[in-house]
Coordinates of C-alpha atoms and ligand atoms in Angstrom, one line a residue:
X1 CA -102.5 -103.4 185.1
X2 CA -101.3 -103.3 188.6
X3 CA -99.8 -100.2 189.7
X4 CA -96.1 -100.3 190.9
X5 CA -94.2 -98.0 192.8
X6 CA -90.4 -98.0 192.8
X7 CA -88.5 -96.0 195.3
X8 CA -85.1 -94.5 194.3
X9 CA -82.7 -93.4 197.0
X10 CA -80.5 -91.0 195.0
X11 CA -79.7 -93.6 192.5
X12 CA -80.5 -97.2 191.4
X13 CA -78.3 -99.9 189.7
X14 CA -79.2 -101.5 186.5
X15 CA -79.6 -104.8 188.4
X16 CA -81.7 -103.3 190.9
X17 CA -84.1 -101.4 188.5
X18 CA -84.4 -104.7 186.3
X19 CA -85.4 -106.5 189.3
X20 CA -87.8 -104.0 190.4
X21 CA -89.4 -103.8 187.0
X22 CA -89.5 -107.6 186.5
X23 CA -87.3 -107.4 183.5
X24 CA -84.2 -109.3 182.6
X25 CA -81.0 -107.3 182.9
X26 CA -80.2 -107.9 179.4
X27 CA -83.6 -106.5 178.4
X28 CA -82.9 -103.3 180.3
X29 CA -79.2 -103.1 179.1
X30 CA -80.6 -103.3 175.7
X31 CA -83.1 -100.6 176.1
X32 CA -80.4 -98.4 177.5
X33 CA -78.1 -99.2 174.7
X34 CA -80.8 -98.2 172.3
X35 CA -80.9 -94.9 174.0
X36 CA -77.3 -94.5 173.7
X37 CA -76.0 -95.8 177.0
X38 CA -73.5 -98.5 177.3
X39 CA -74.5 -99.7 180.9
X40 CA -73.1 -102.5 182.9
X41 CA -75.1 -104.5 185.5
X42 CA -73.8 -102.5 188.5
X43 CA -74.0 -99.1 186.8
X44 CA -76.1 -96.6 188.7
X45 CA -78.8 -94.5 187.1
X46 CA -80.0 -91.4 188.6
X47 CA -83.8 -90.8 189.1
X48 CA -84.3 -88.8 185.9
X49 CA -82.5 -91.5 183.7
X50 CA -84.5 -94.3 185.3
X51 CA -87.8 -92.3 184.7
X52 CA -86.9 -91.6 181.1
X53 CA -86.1 -95.3 180.5
X54 CA -89.3 -96.4 182.1
X55 CA -91.2 -94.1 179.8
X56 CA -89.2 -95.4 176.9
X57 CA -90.2 -98.9 177.9
X58 CA -93.8 -97.8 177.8
X59 CA -94.4 -98.9 181.4
X60 CA -97.4 -96.6 182.4
X61 CA -98.2 -98.5 185.6
X62 CA -94.8 -97.9 187.0
X63 CA -94.4 -95.0 189.3
X64 CA -91.0 -93.8 190.5
X65 CA -90.6 -92.1 193.8
X66 CA -87.7 -90.3 195.4
X67 CA -87.0 -91.8 198.8
X68 CA -85.4 -89.6 201.3
X69 CA -82.3 -91.3 202.4
X70 CA -81.1 -88.4 204.6
X71 CA -80.4 -89.9 207.9
X72 CA -79.0 -86.5 209.0
X73 CA -82.4 -84.7 209.6
X74 CA -84.6 -87.6 210.7
X75 CA -84.1 -87.0 214.3
X76 CA -83.9 -83.3 214.4
X77 CA -87.5 -82.2 215.1
X78 CA -87.7 -85.0 217.6
X79 CA -90.7 -85.1 219.6
X80 CA -90.1 -84.3 223.2
X81 CA -90.9 -86.6 225.9
X82 CA -92.7 -85.5 229.1
X83 CA -89.3 -85.7 230.9
X84 CA -87.8 -82.8 228.7
X85 CA -86.4 -80.0 230.7
X86 CA -86.0 -76.4 230.1
X87 CA -82.8 -75.3 228.2
X88 CA -81.2 -72.1 227.6
X89 CA -82.3 -70.1 224.5
X90 CA -80.0 -70.1 221.4
X91 CA -79.6 -66.6 220.0
X92 CA -78.3 -65.2 216.8
X93 CA -77.5 -61.4 216.3
X94 CA -78.1 -60.2 212.8
X95 CA -78.5 -57.1 210.8
X96 CA -77.1 -54.7 208.4
X97 CA -73.4 -54.0 208.4
X98 CA -72.3 -51.3 210.9
X99 CA -75.6 -51.2 212.7
X100 CA -73.6 -52.5 215.7
X101 CA -73.6 -56.4 215.8
X102 CA -70.0 -56.6 216.8
X103 CA -70.2 -53.8 219.3
X104 CA -73.4 -55.4 220.9
X105 CA -71.9 -58.7 221.4
X106 CA -68.6 -57.3 222.7
X107 CA -70.4 -55.1 225.3
X108 CA -72.4 -58.1 226.4
X109 CA -69.3 -60.1 226.7
X110 CA -67.5 -57.6 228.8
X111 CA -70.5 -56.8 231.1
X112 CA -71.4 -60.3 231.6
X113 CA -68.2 -62.3 232.0
X114 CA -65.7 -61.9 234.7
X115 CA -63.3 -58.9 233.8
X116 CA -60.1 -60.2 232.2
X117 CA -61.7 -63.6 230.9
X118 CA -63.3 -62.1 228.0
X119 CA -60.2 -60.0 227.1
X120 CA -58.2 -63.2 227.2
X121 CA -60.3 -65.0 224.4
X122 CA -58.0 -64.7 221.3
X123 CA -59.2 -67.8 219.6
X124 CA -62.1 -67.6 217.2
X125 CA -65.1 -68.7 218.9
X126 CA -68.3 -69.6 217.2
X127 CA -70.8 -69.6 220.2
X128 CA -70.5 -68.4 223.6
X129 CA -72.8 -68.1 226.7
X130 CA -73.7 -65.3 229.0
X131 CA -75.4 -65.2 232.4
X132 CA -78.3 -63.0 233.1
X133 CA -80.5 -63.0 236.1
X134 CA -79.0 -66.3 236.8
X135 CA -79.9 -67.9 233.7
X136 CA -77.9 -68.7 230.7
X137 CA -78.2 -67.5 227.1
X138 CA -76.2 -69.0 224.4
X139 CA -75.2 -66.7 221.4
X140 CA -74.1 -67.8 218.1
X141 CA -71.2 -65.7 216.8
X142 CA -70.8 -63.8 213.6
X143 CA -74.4 -62.9 212.8
X144 CA -75.2 -66.6 212.3
X145 CA -75.5 -66.4 208.5
X146 CA -73.6 -69.6 208.4
X147 CA -75.6 -71.3 211.0
X148 CA -78.7 -70.4 209.0
X149 CA -77.2 -72.0 206.1
X150 CA -76.9 -75.1 208.1
X151 CA -80.4 -74.7 209.4
X152 CA -81.8 -74.5 206.0
X153 CA -79.9 -77.4 204.9
X154 CA -80.8 -79.7 207.7
X155 CA -84.3 -78.5 208.3
X156 CA -83.2 -78.1 212.0
X157 CA -84.2 -75.5 214.3
X158 CA -80.9 -74.5 215.9
X159 CA -81.7 -70.9 216.6
X160 CA -84.5 -69.9 218.8
X161 CA -84.4 -66.3 218.6
X162 CA -82.8 -63.9 216.2
X163 CA -82.0 -60.4 217.6
X164 CA -82.2 -58.0 214.7
X165 CA -80.0 -55.0 215.2
X166 CA -81.2 -51.7 213.4
X167 CA -79.3 -48.5 213.7
X168 CA -81.8 -45.8 214.7
X169 CA -79.9 -43.3 212.5
X170 CA -79.9 -45.4 209.5
X171 CA -83.2 -47.4 209.6
X172 CA -84.1 -50.6 207.7
X173 CA -81.5 -51.5 205.1
X174 CA -81.2 -54.4 202.7
X175 CA -79.5 -56.8 205.1
X176 CA -82.0 -55.9 207.8
X177 CA -84.5 -57.3 205.5
X178 CA -82.4 -60.3 204.8
X179 CA -82.1 -60.9 208.4
X180 CA -85.8 -60.7 208.8
X181 CA -86.4 -63.1 206.1
X182 CA -83.7 -65.6 207.6
X183 CA -85.4 -65.5 210.9
X184 CA -88.8 -66.3 209.3
X185 CA -87.5 -69.1 207.2
X186 CA -85.8 -70.6 210.2
X187 CA -89.0 -70.2 212.3
X188 CA -87.1 -68.4 215.0
X189 CA -88.6 -65.7 217.2
X190 CA -87.5 -62.1 216.3
X191 CA -86.4 -59.4 218.7
X192 CA -85.4 -56.1 217.4
X193 CA -82.6 -54.1 219.0
X194 CA -83.0 -50.4 217.9
X195 CA -79.2 -49.5 218.3
X196 CA -77.3 -46.2 218.4
X197 CA -79.9 -44.3 220.3
X198 CA -77.3 -42.1 221.8
X199 CA -76.7 -40.8 218.4
X200 CA -77.9 -37.4 217.0
X201 CA -80.3 -38.3 214.3
X202 CA -81.5 -41.4 216.0
X203 CA -85.2 -41.8 215.3
X204 CA -86.7 -44.6 217.1
X205 CA -90.3 -44.1 215.8
X206 CA -89.1 -43.7 212.1
X207 CA -87.2 -47.0 212.6
X208 CA -90.2 -48.6 214.0
X209 CA -92.3 -47.4 211.0
X210 CA -89.7 -48.7 208.7
X211 CA -89.8 -52.1 210.5
X212 CA -93.7 -52.2 210.4
X213 CA -93.5 -51.7 206.7
X214 CA -91.5 -54.9 206.7
X215 CA -94.2 -56.7 208.5
X216 CA -92.7 -56.3 212.0
X217 CA -95.3 -54.7 214.1
X218 CA -93.9 -53.1 217.3
X219 CA -95.6 -54.3 220.5
X220 CA -96.0 -50.9 221.6
X221 CA -98.3 -50.2 218.5
X222 CA -100.2 -53.3 219.2
X223 CA -98.2 -55.8 217.3
X224 CA -96.4 -58.8 218.5
X225 CA -92.6 -57.8 217.9
X226 CA -90.6 -56.7 221.0
X227 CA -88.3 -53.8 220.0
X228 CA -85.7 -52.6 222.5
X229 CA -84.0 -49.3 222.0
X230 CA -80.4 -49.7 223.0
X231 CA -77.0 -48.1 222.7
X232 CA -74.5 -51.1 222.4
X233 CA -71.7 -48.6 222.7
X234 CA -72.8 -46.8 225.8
X235 CA -74.3 -49.9 227.3
X236 CA -77.7 -48.5 227.5
X237 CA -80.6 -50.9 228.1
X238 CA -78.9 -54.0 227.4
X239 CA -80.3 -55.6 230.4
X240 CA -83.6 -54.8 229.1
X241 CA -82.8 -56.6 225.9
X242 CA -81.5 -59.6 227.8
X243 CA -84.8 -59.7 229.9
X244 CA -86.7 -59.7 226.6
X245 CA -84.6 -62.7 225.3
X246 CA -85.4 -64.6 228.5
X247 CA -89.0 -63.7 228.5
X248 CA -89.5 -64.9 224.9
X249 CA -87.5 -68.1 225.8
X250 CA -90.1 -68.5 228.7
X251 CA -93.0 -68.1 226.3
X252 CA -91.6 -70.5 223.9
X253 CA -90.9 -73.0 226.6
X254 CA -87.7 -74.0 225.1
X255 CA -87.0 -77.6 226.1
X256 CA -84.8 -80.7 225.5
X257 CA -84.6 -84.2 226.5
X258 CA -81.5 -85.1 228.4
X259 CA -81.9 -88.8 229.0
X260 CA -81.2 -89.6 225.3
X261 CA -78.0 -90.1 223.5
X262 CA -76.3 -86.8 223.0
X263 CA -76.9 -85.1 219.7
X264 CA -76.4 -81.7 218.1
X265 CA -74.7 -79.8 215.2
X266 CA -71.1 -79.2 214.2
X267 CA -70.8 -75.3 214.2
X268 CA -67.1 -75.1 213.3
X269 CA -64.2 -77.4 212.6
X270 CA -60.5 -77.1 211.8
X271 CA -57.4 -78.9 212.2
X272 CA -54.7 -77.9 214.7
X273 CA -51.2 -79.1 214.7
X274 CA -50.7 -81.4 217.8
X275 CA -54.4 -81.6 218.5
X276 CA -55.9 -82.9 215.3
X277 CA -59.4 -82.0 214.5
X278 CA -60.8 -79.2 216.7
X279 CA -64.4 -79.4 216.4
X280 CA -67.2 -76.9 217.9
X281 CA -70.4 -78.6 218.6
X282 CA -73.7 -77.2 220.0
X283 CA -75.6 -79.8 222.0
X284 CA -79.2 -79.8 221.1
X285 CA -80.2 -83.0 223.2
X286 CA -78.8 -85.5 225.7
X287 CA -75.7 -84.9 227.7
X288 CA -72.3 -85.2 225.9
X289 CA -69.3 -86.3 228.2
X290 CA -65.7 -86.9 227.5
X291 CA -64.6 -90.5 226.6
X292 CA -67.9 -90.9 224.6
X293 CA -68.0 -92.1 221.0
X294 CA -69.6 -89.7 218.7
X295 CA -70.4 -89.7 215.0
X296 CA -70.7 -86.7 212.7
X297 CA -71.3 -87.2 208.9
X298 CA -68.9 -89.7 207.6
X299 CA -66.5 -89.3 210.5
X300 CA -66.4 -90.6 214.1
X301 CA -64.2 -90.6 217.2
X302 CA -63.8 -90.7 220.7
X303 CA -64.0 -87.4 222.7
X304 CA -60.6 -86.9 224.1
X305 CA -60.9 -83.5 225.4
X306 CA -64.0 -81.2 225.8
X307 CA -63.7 -77.4 226.6
X308 CA -66.4 -74.8 227.2
X309 CA -66.5 -71.7 225.2
X310 CA -63.9 -70.0 227.4
X311 CA -61.5 -72.9 226.9
X312 CA -62.1 -74.4 230.4
X313 CA -62.4 -78.2 230.5
X314 CA -65.9 -79.4 230.7
X315 CA -66.9 -83.0 231.7
X316 CA -70.5 -82.7 230.5
X317 CA -72.4 -80.6 228.1
X318 CA -76.2 -80.3 228.5
X319 CA -78.5 -78.9 225.7
X320 CA -77.8 -75.5 224.2
X321 CA -74.3 -75.7 225.3
X322 CA -71.5 -75.0 222.8
X323 CA -68.3 -77.0 223.3
X324 CA -64.9 -77.4 221.7
X325 CA -63.8 -81.1 221.4
X326 CA -61.0 -83.1 220.0
X327 CA -61.0 -86.7 219.1
X328 CA -62.6 -87.0 215.7
X329 CA -60.7 -89.0 213.3
X330 CA -61.4 -86.7 210.4
X331 CA -63.0 -83.3 210.1
X332 CA -66.7 -83.3 210.2
X333 CA -68.3 -80.7 208.1
X334 CA -70.0 -77.5 209.3
X335 CA -73.6 -78.1 209.8
X336 CA -73.3 -81.9 210.1
X337 CA -75.5 -83.5 212.8
X338 CA -73.6 -85.4 215.5
X339 CA -74.8 -88.2 217.6
X340 CA -73.4 -90.2 220.5
X341 CA -72.8 -93.9 219.8
X342 CA -72.7 -96.5 222.4
X343 CA -69.3 -98.0 221.3
X344 CA -66.5 -97.7 218.7
X345 CA -68.0 -100.5 216.5
X346 CA -71.4 -98.8 216.3
X347 CA -69.8 -95.3 215.8
X348 CA -67.7 -96.7 212.8
X349 CA -70.9 -98.4 211.3
X350 CA -73.0 -95.3 211.6
X351 CA -70.3 -93.1 209.8
X352 CA -70.0 -95.7 207.0
X353 CA -73.7 -95.6 206.7
X354 CA -73.8 -91.9 206.6
X355 CA -71.1 -92.0 204.0
X356 CA -72.9 -94.3 201.9
X357 CA -76.1 -92.2 202.2
X358 CA -74.3 -89.0 201.3
X359 CA -72.7 -90.7 198.3
X360 CA -76.0 -92.0 197.2
X361 CA -77.6 -88.7 197.4
X362 CA -75.0 -86.8 195.6
X363 CA -72.9 -87.7 192.7
X364 CA -72.8 -91.5 192.8
X365 CA -75.0 -91.7 189.8
X366 CA -72.6 -92.1 186.9
X367 CA -75.3 -91.7 184.2
X368 CA -77.2 -88.6 184.6
X369 CA -80.4 -87.3 182.8
X370 CA -78.2 -84.5 181.0
X371 CA -76.0 -87.2 179.6
X372 CA -79.0 -89.3 178.6
X373 CA -80.7 -86.3 177.0
X374 CA -77.7 -85.4 175.3
X375 CA -77.2 -89.0 173.9
X376 CA -80.7 -88.9 172.7
X377 CA -80.1 -85.7 171.0
X378 CA -82.6 -83.7 172.9
X379 CA -80.1 -81.5 174.3
X380 CA -77.5 -80.9 171.6
X381 CA -74.2 -79.1 172.0
X382 CA -75.1 -77.4 175.0
X383 CA -72.4 -75.2 176.4
X384 CA -71.7 -74.7 180.1
X385 CA -71.4 -71.4 181.8
X386 CA -69.6 -71.8 184.9
X387 CA -70.0 -69.4 187.8
X388 CA -69.0 -68.9 191.4
X389 CA -71.3 -66.8 193.3
X390 CA -70.2 -64.8 196.4
X391 CA -72.4 -62.5 198.4
X392 CA -72.5 -60.5 201.5
X393 CA -75.0 -62.7 203.2
X394 CA -76.6 -66.0 202.4
X395 CA -79.8 -64.5 201.5
X396 CA -78.2 -62.4 198.6
X397 CA -76.3 -65.5 197.4
X398 CA -79.5 -67.5 197.2
X399 CA -81.3 -64.8 195.3
X400 CA -78.5 -64.3 192.9
X401 CA -78.3 -68.0 192.2
X402 CA -82.1 -68.5 192.0
X403 CA -82.2 -65.4 189.5
X404 CA -79.3 -66.8 187.4
X405 CA -81.2 -70.2 187.1
X406 CA -84.2 -68.2 185.9
X407 CA -82.3 -66.8 182.9
X408 CA -84.0 -68.5 179.9
X409 CA -81.0 -70.1 178.0
X410 CA -83.2 -71.7 175.2
X411 CA -81.9 -75.0 176.3
X412 CA -78.5 -74.3 174.7
X413 CA -76.5 -73.4 177.8
X414 CA -76.2 -75.2 181.0
X415 CA -75.6 -73.0 184.1
X416 CA -73.0 -74.6 186.3
X417 CA -72.7 -73.1 189.7
X418 CA -69.2 -74.3 190.7
X419 CA -69.6 -72.9 194.2
X420 CA -71.2 -70.3 196.3
X421 CA -70.3 -68.7 199.5
X422 CA -70.7 -65.7 201.8
X423 CA -67.9 -63.3 202.1
X424 CA -65.3 -61.5 200.1
X425 CA -63.9 -63.1 197.0
X426 CA -60.9 -65.0 198.1
X427 CA -57.8 -67.2 197.0
X428 CA -59.9 -70.3 197.0
X429 CA -62.5 -68.9 194.6
X430 CA -59.8 -67.9 192.2
X431 CA -58.1 -71.4 192.4
X432 CA -61.5 -72.9 191.7
X433 CA -62.2 -70.6 188.7
X434 CA -58.9 -70.9 187.0
X435 CA -58.7 -73.2 184.0
X436 CA -62.4 -73.8 183.8
X437 CA -63.7 -70.8 182.1
X438 CA -65.4 -69.6 185.2
X439 CA -66.7 -66.2 186.1
X440 CA -66.6 -65.2 189.7
X441 CA -69.6 -62.9 190.7
X442 CA -69.6 -61.0 193.7
X443 CA -72.7 -59.3 195.2
X444 CA -72.0 -56.6 197.7
X445 CA -68.7 -58.1 198.5
X446 CA -65.2 -56.8 197.8
X447 CA -62.1 -58.0 196.1
X448 CA -58.9 -57.7 198.2
X449 CA -56.2 -56.1 196.1
X450 CA -53.9 -59.4 196.2
X451 CA -56.9 -61.5 195.0
X452 CA -57.6 -59.2 192.0
X453 CA -53.9 -59.5 191.1
X454 CA -54.0 -63.2 191.5
X455 CA -57.2 -63.3 189.3
X456 CA -55.7 -61.0 186.5
X457 CA -52.6 -63.3 186.4
X458 CA -54.8 -66.5 186.0
X459 CA -57.1 -64.7 183.7
X460 CA -60.0 -65.3 186.0
X461 CA -62.8 -62.6 185.5
X462 CA -64.3 -61.3 188.6
X463 CA -67.3 -59.1 188.5
X464 CA -68.7 -57.5 191.6
X465 CA -72.1 -55.7 191.6
X466 CA -74.3 -54.0 194.1
X467 CA -77.4 -54.1 192.0
X468 CA -78.8 -57.7 191.2
X469 CA -80.1 -56.7 187.7
X470 CA -76.8 -55.4 186.6
X471 CA -75.2 -58.7 187.8
X472 CA -77.8 -60.8 185.9
X473 CA -77.3 -58.6 182.6
X474 CA -73.8 -59.2 182.7
X475 CA -74.4 -63.0 183.2
X476 CA -77.0 -62.9 180.3
X477 CA -74.4 -61.3 178.2
X478 CA -71.7 -63.8 178.9
X479 CA -74.1 -66.5 178.1
X480 CA -75.0 -64.8 174.9
X481 CA -71.3 -64.9 174.0
X482 CA -71.3 -68.6 174.4
X483 CA -74.2 -69.1 171.9
X484 CA -73.3 -70.2 168.5
X485 CA -73.8 -67.1 166.2
X486 CA -76.7 -67.2 163.9
X487 CA -75.8 -67.5 160.3
X488 CA -78.2 -65.6 158.0
X489 CA -78.0 -66.1 154.3
X490 CA -79.9 -64.2 151.8
X491 CA -80.3 -65.0 148.2
X492 CA -79.2 -62.2 145.7
X493 CA -79.4 -63.5 142.2
X494 CA -78.2 -66.0 139.6
X495 CA -75.8 -65.8 136.7
X496 CA -75.2 -68.1 133.8
X497 CA -71.6 -68.7 132.9
X498 CA -71.0 -67.7 129.2
X499 CA -67.3 -67.8 129.1
X500 CA -64.4 -69.0 131.4
X501 CA -61.3 -66.8 130.8
X502 CA -59.0 -68.1 133.4
X503 CA -59.0 -70.9 136.0
X504 CA -55.8 -71.1 138.1
X505 CA -55.6 -72.7 141.6
X506 CA -58.3 -70.7 143.5
X507 CA -58.8 -67.8 141.1
X508 CA -61.5 -67.8 138.3
X509 CA -62.2 -65.1 135.9
X510 CA -65.4 -65.7 133.9
X511 CA -68.1 -63.8 132.2
X512 CA -71.8 -64.4 131.9
X513 CA -75.3 -63.0 132.1
X514 CA -77.2 -62.1 135.3
X515 CA -80.5 -63.9 134.9
X516 CA -82.3 -62.7 138.2
X517 CA -81.3 -60.2 141.0
X518 CA -77.9 -58.7 140.9
X519 CA -74.3 -59.4 141.7
X520 CA -71.9 -57.2 143.5
X521 CA -68.5 -57.7 144.6
X522 CA -68.3 -59.3 148.1
X523 CA -71.2 -61.5 147.2
X524 CA -70.8 -65.2 147.7
X525 CA -71.7 -67.6 145.0
X526 CA -72.6 -71.3 144.9
X527 CA -71.3 -72.9 141.8
X528 CA -73.8 -75.3 140.2
X529 CA -72.8 -77.6 137.4
X530 CA -75.7 -79.5 135.9
X531 CA -77.6 -79.2 139.2
X532 CA -74.6 -80.5 141.0
X533 CA -73.1 -78.3 143.7
X534 CA -69.3 -77.9 143.0
X535 CA -68.3 -75.4 145.6
X536 CA -68.5 -71.9 147.0
X537 CA -66.8 -68.9 145.7
X538 CA -66.5 -65.2 146.8
X539 CA -66.9 -62.5 144.2
X540 CA -63.8 -60.2 144.3
X541 CA -64.7 -58.0 141.5
X542 CA -67.3 -57.2 138.9
X543 CA -66.8 -55.7 135.5
X544 CA -69.0 -54.2 132.9
X545 CA -67.4 -53.8 129.6
X546 CA -63.9 -54.4 131.2
X547 CA -64.2 -51.6 133.7
X548 CA -64.8 -52.3 137.3
X549 CA -68.4 -51.7 138.5
X550 CA -70.3 -51.8 141.6
X551 CA -72.9 -54.2 140.3
X552 CA -74.5 -56.0 137.4
X553 CA -78.2 -56.5 137.4
X554 CA -80.5 -58.9 135.6
X555 CA -80.1 -58.7 131.8
X556 CA -76.8 -57.4 132.0
X557 CA -73.7 -59.2 131.0
X558 CA -70.2 -58.8 132.4
X559 CA -67.1 -60.4 133.9
X560 CA -66.5 -61.6 137.4
X561 CA -63.4 -62.5 139.4
X562 CA -64.0 -65.2 141.7
X563 CA -62.1 -66.7 144.5
X564 CA -62.7 -70.3 145.6
X565 CA -61.2 -72.2 148.4
X566 CA -60.2 -75.3 146.3
X567 CA -59.6 -75.6 142.6
X568 CA -63.0 -75.7 140.7
X569 CA -63.2 -76.4 137.0
X570 CA -65.8 -73.9 135.9
X571 CA -67.5 -74.3 132.7
X572 CA -69.7 -72.6 130.3
X573 CA -73.3 -73.1 131.1
X574 CA -72.6 -73.3 134.8
X575 CA -74.8 -71.4 137.2
X576 CA -73.6 -69.1 139.9
X577 CA -76.2 -68.6 142.6
X578 CA -75.3 -65.4 144.7
X579 CA -76.0 -64.9 148.2
X580 CA -74.8 -62.9 151.3
X581 CA -74.0 -64.5 154.6
X582 CA -73.9 -62.7 157.8
X583 CA -73.1 -64.0 161.2
X584 CA -75.4 -62.5 163.8
X585 CA -74.7 -62.6 167.5
X586 CA -77.7 -64.1 169.1
X587 CA -79.4 -62.9 172.2
X588 CA -81.2 -64.6 175.1
Ligands
GDP601 P1 -71.5 -54.4 212.8 O1 -70.8 -54.3 211.2 O2 -73.0 -54.5 212.7 O3 -70.7 -55.4 213.5 O4 -71.3 -53.1 213.5 P2 -70.2 -52.7 214.4 O5 -70.4 -53.2 215.7 O6 -68.7 -52.7 213.9 O7 -70.4 -51.1 214.6 C1 -70.2 -50.1 213.6 C2 -69.9 -48.8 214.1 O8 -70.9 -48.2 214.8 C3 -68.6 -48.6 215.1 O9 -68.0 -47.5 214.7 C4 -69.4 -48.7 216.4 O10 -68.4 -48.1 217.3 C5 -70.6 -47.9 216.1 N1 -71.6 -48.3 217.1 C6 -72.1 -49.4 217.3 N2 -73.2 -49.3 218.3 C7 -73.1 -48.0 218.6 C8 -74.0 -47.3 219.4 O11 -74.9 -47.8 220.2 N3 -73.8 -45.9 219.5 C9 -72.9 -45.3 218.7 N4 -72.9 -43.9 218.8 N5 -72.1 -45.9 218.0 C10 -72.2 -47.3 217.8

């Protein structure tokens, strides 16, 4: 049989799938129906559902393939032309909390910008530029964790160099390791700034040894990582650090094309009254000018105003330049790629296409494989455990989420990650969690007092941990609580009814002979009449020769008081089969 490959971009309609398979629509709808899905011709099926249906149809010659629709990433690793020109390096400063990232950036800003200007910056800026040896260096603000998230998401190399700040009196700490991992995953060059060398207790060699253990071999020891001892606070050796950044940039030959339509990444966006959307962009290629049309994700606009990072009007922005613009019709998302469009019509069309691609990629499939499996009774009664995960850095959020996903829930619980984020637990997290039985997990983050009050009021559980295993244990425990308890029954014995002394409503007093096993108060009994099950009863007391006793064993006769849930007409000759029932909490 001829092999056939069908590409699915996110989801496929019933009509499209039938066409691709060479089946009639009714035939396909029929198969879906047999599998519990009532579908219409325009219904969208996700990739997994389509695979299952093809399997059901026994079409072994058909192969499904996921088609990548993401138009966002396609141009990012663009091949450079031979006309590409050098561009400033884009640098992110990362490191463990309190090791001096902010101080380093502050000192650099004061040192390298005209006095007064830096002091005048009050707005939050997401990137800025410094001049050193007459060359420009672009810094991404706030350790770049968010920028790294975007890089991961978009496969783009936004950051060229990561400066990892390590305090010489504290050495390598968890977030230092995170930073190293981030830099590696983003393919960025690493430069280490060994900070606080002015401090008593600073030990440069030990810090280097620590770093070597993490796979960063100092150049001085024959390795390939530049490590610069500095004091951010006392402005020591910062020129050397900047020299090293430029040197690394030279070795990397960082270039970009400028005679192409402008493109880059959205690094921050917010609404401002009177201005509309205010968006920070980092240009990565081409030259961005005011009055041009641009598209980012599903929104577009004409650049009304463009300012440099210090708030001064800028007519033209070249690669590696951060700018703040107004003019987008809606707020683009952080991490969206933007591109210049030749006119309004093109811009609108591109935005629309992006919106469609995004919709296709995410939730547009209205039948998911989980629905299907559930309908096919493969997944039965699954329960959902909703969580929100907040962490101090993206790396910790990722590892918490990854580890949560690894908990084996025996197919009975679906883990639903409602949202994740970096930073302290905030109002929004509580809003999202409220009403949906969601647990908020915080890893190495804190809960501001007003937030914990709000959570208590809304009954939202917040759990913060510093050790990942403890967090996972808690999650496991929560999931165990969701599992249906296991019911364990144990047969105990059988009695033949020899006399019925009283039956009223739900109370029965009867006598009989224990044939096998024993009977004790609190045992349960199944009442059997002529092999027919009549109902269940609870033994409330047992008597031997009219005196309450703890048990009757096989061969003995005695009386029983029984409690049933409904009236049962017990008769002589009926059998009582005794058993115990325990509900046992299940574990994962
Ligand atoms: P961040 O959390 O990494 O941004 O760290 P900060 O820049 O806020 O610095 C944490 C503390 O370390 C502050 O009290 C700084 O004044 C201090 N600090 C930062 N750099 C130095 C340094 O080079 N020498 C000394 N002695 N203290 C520093």
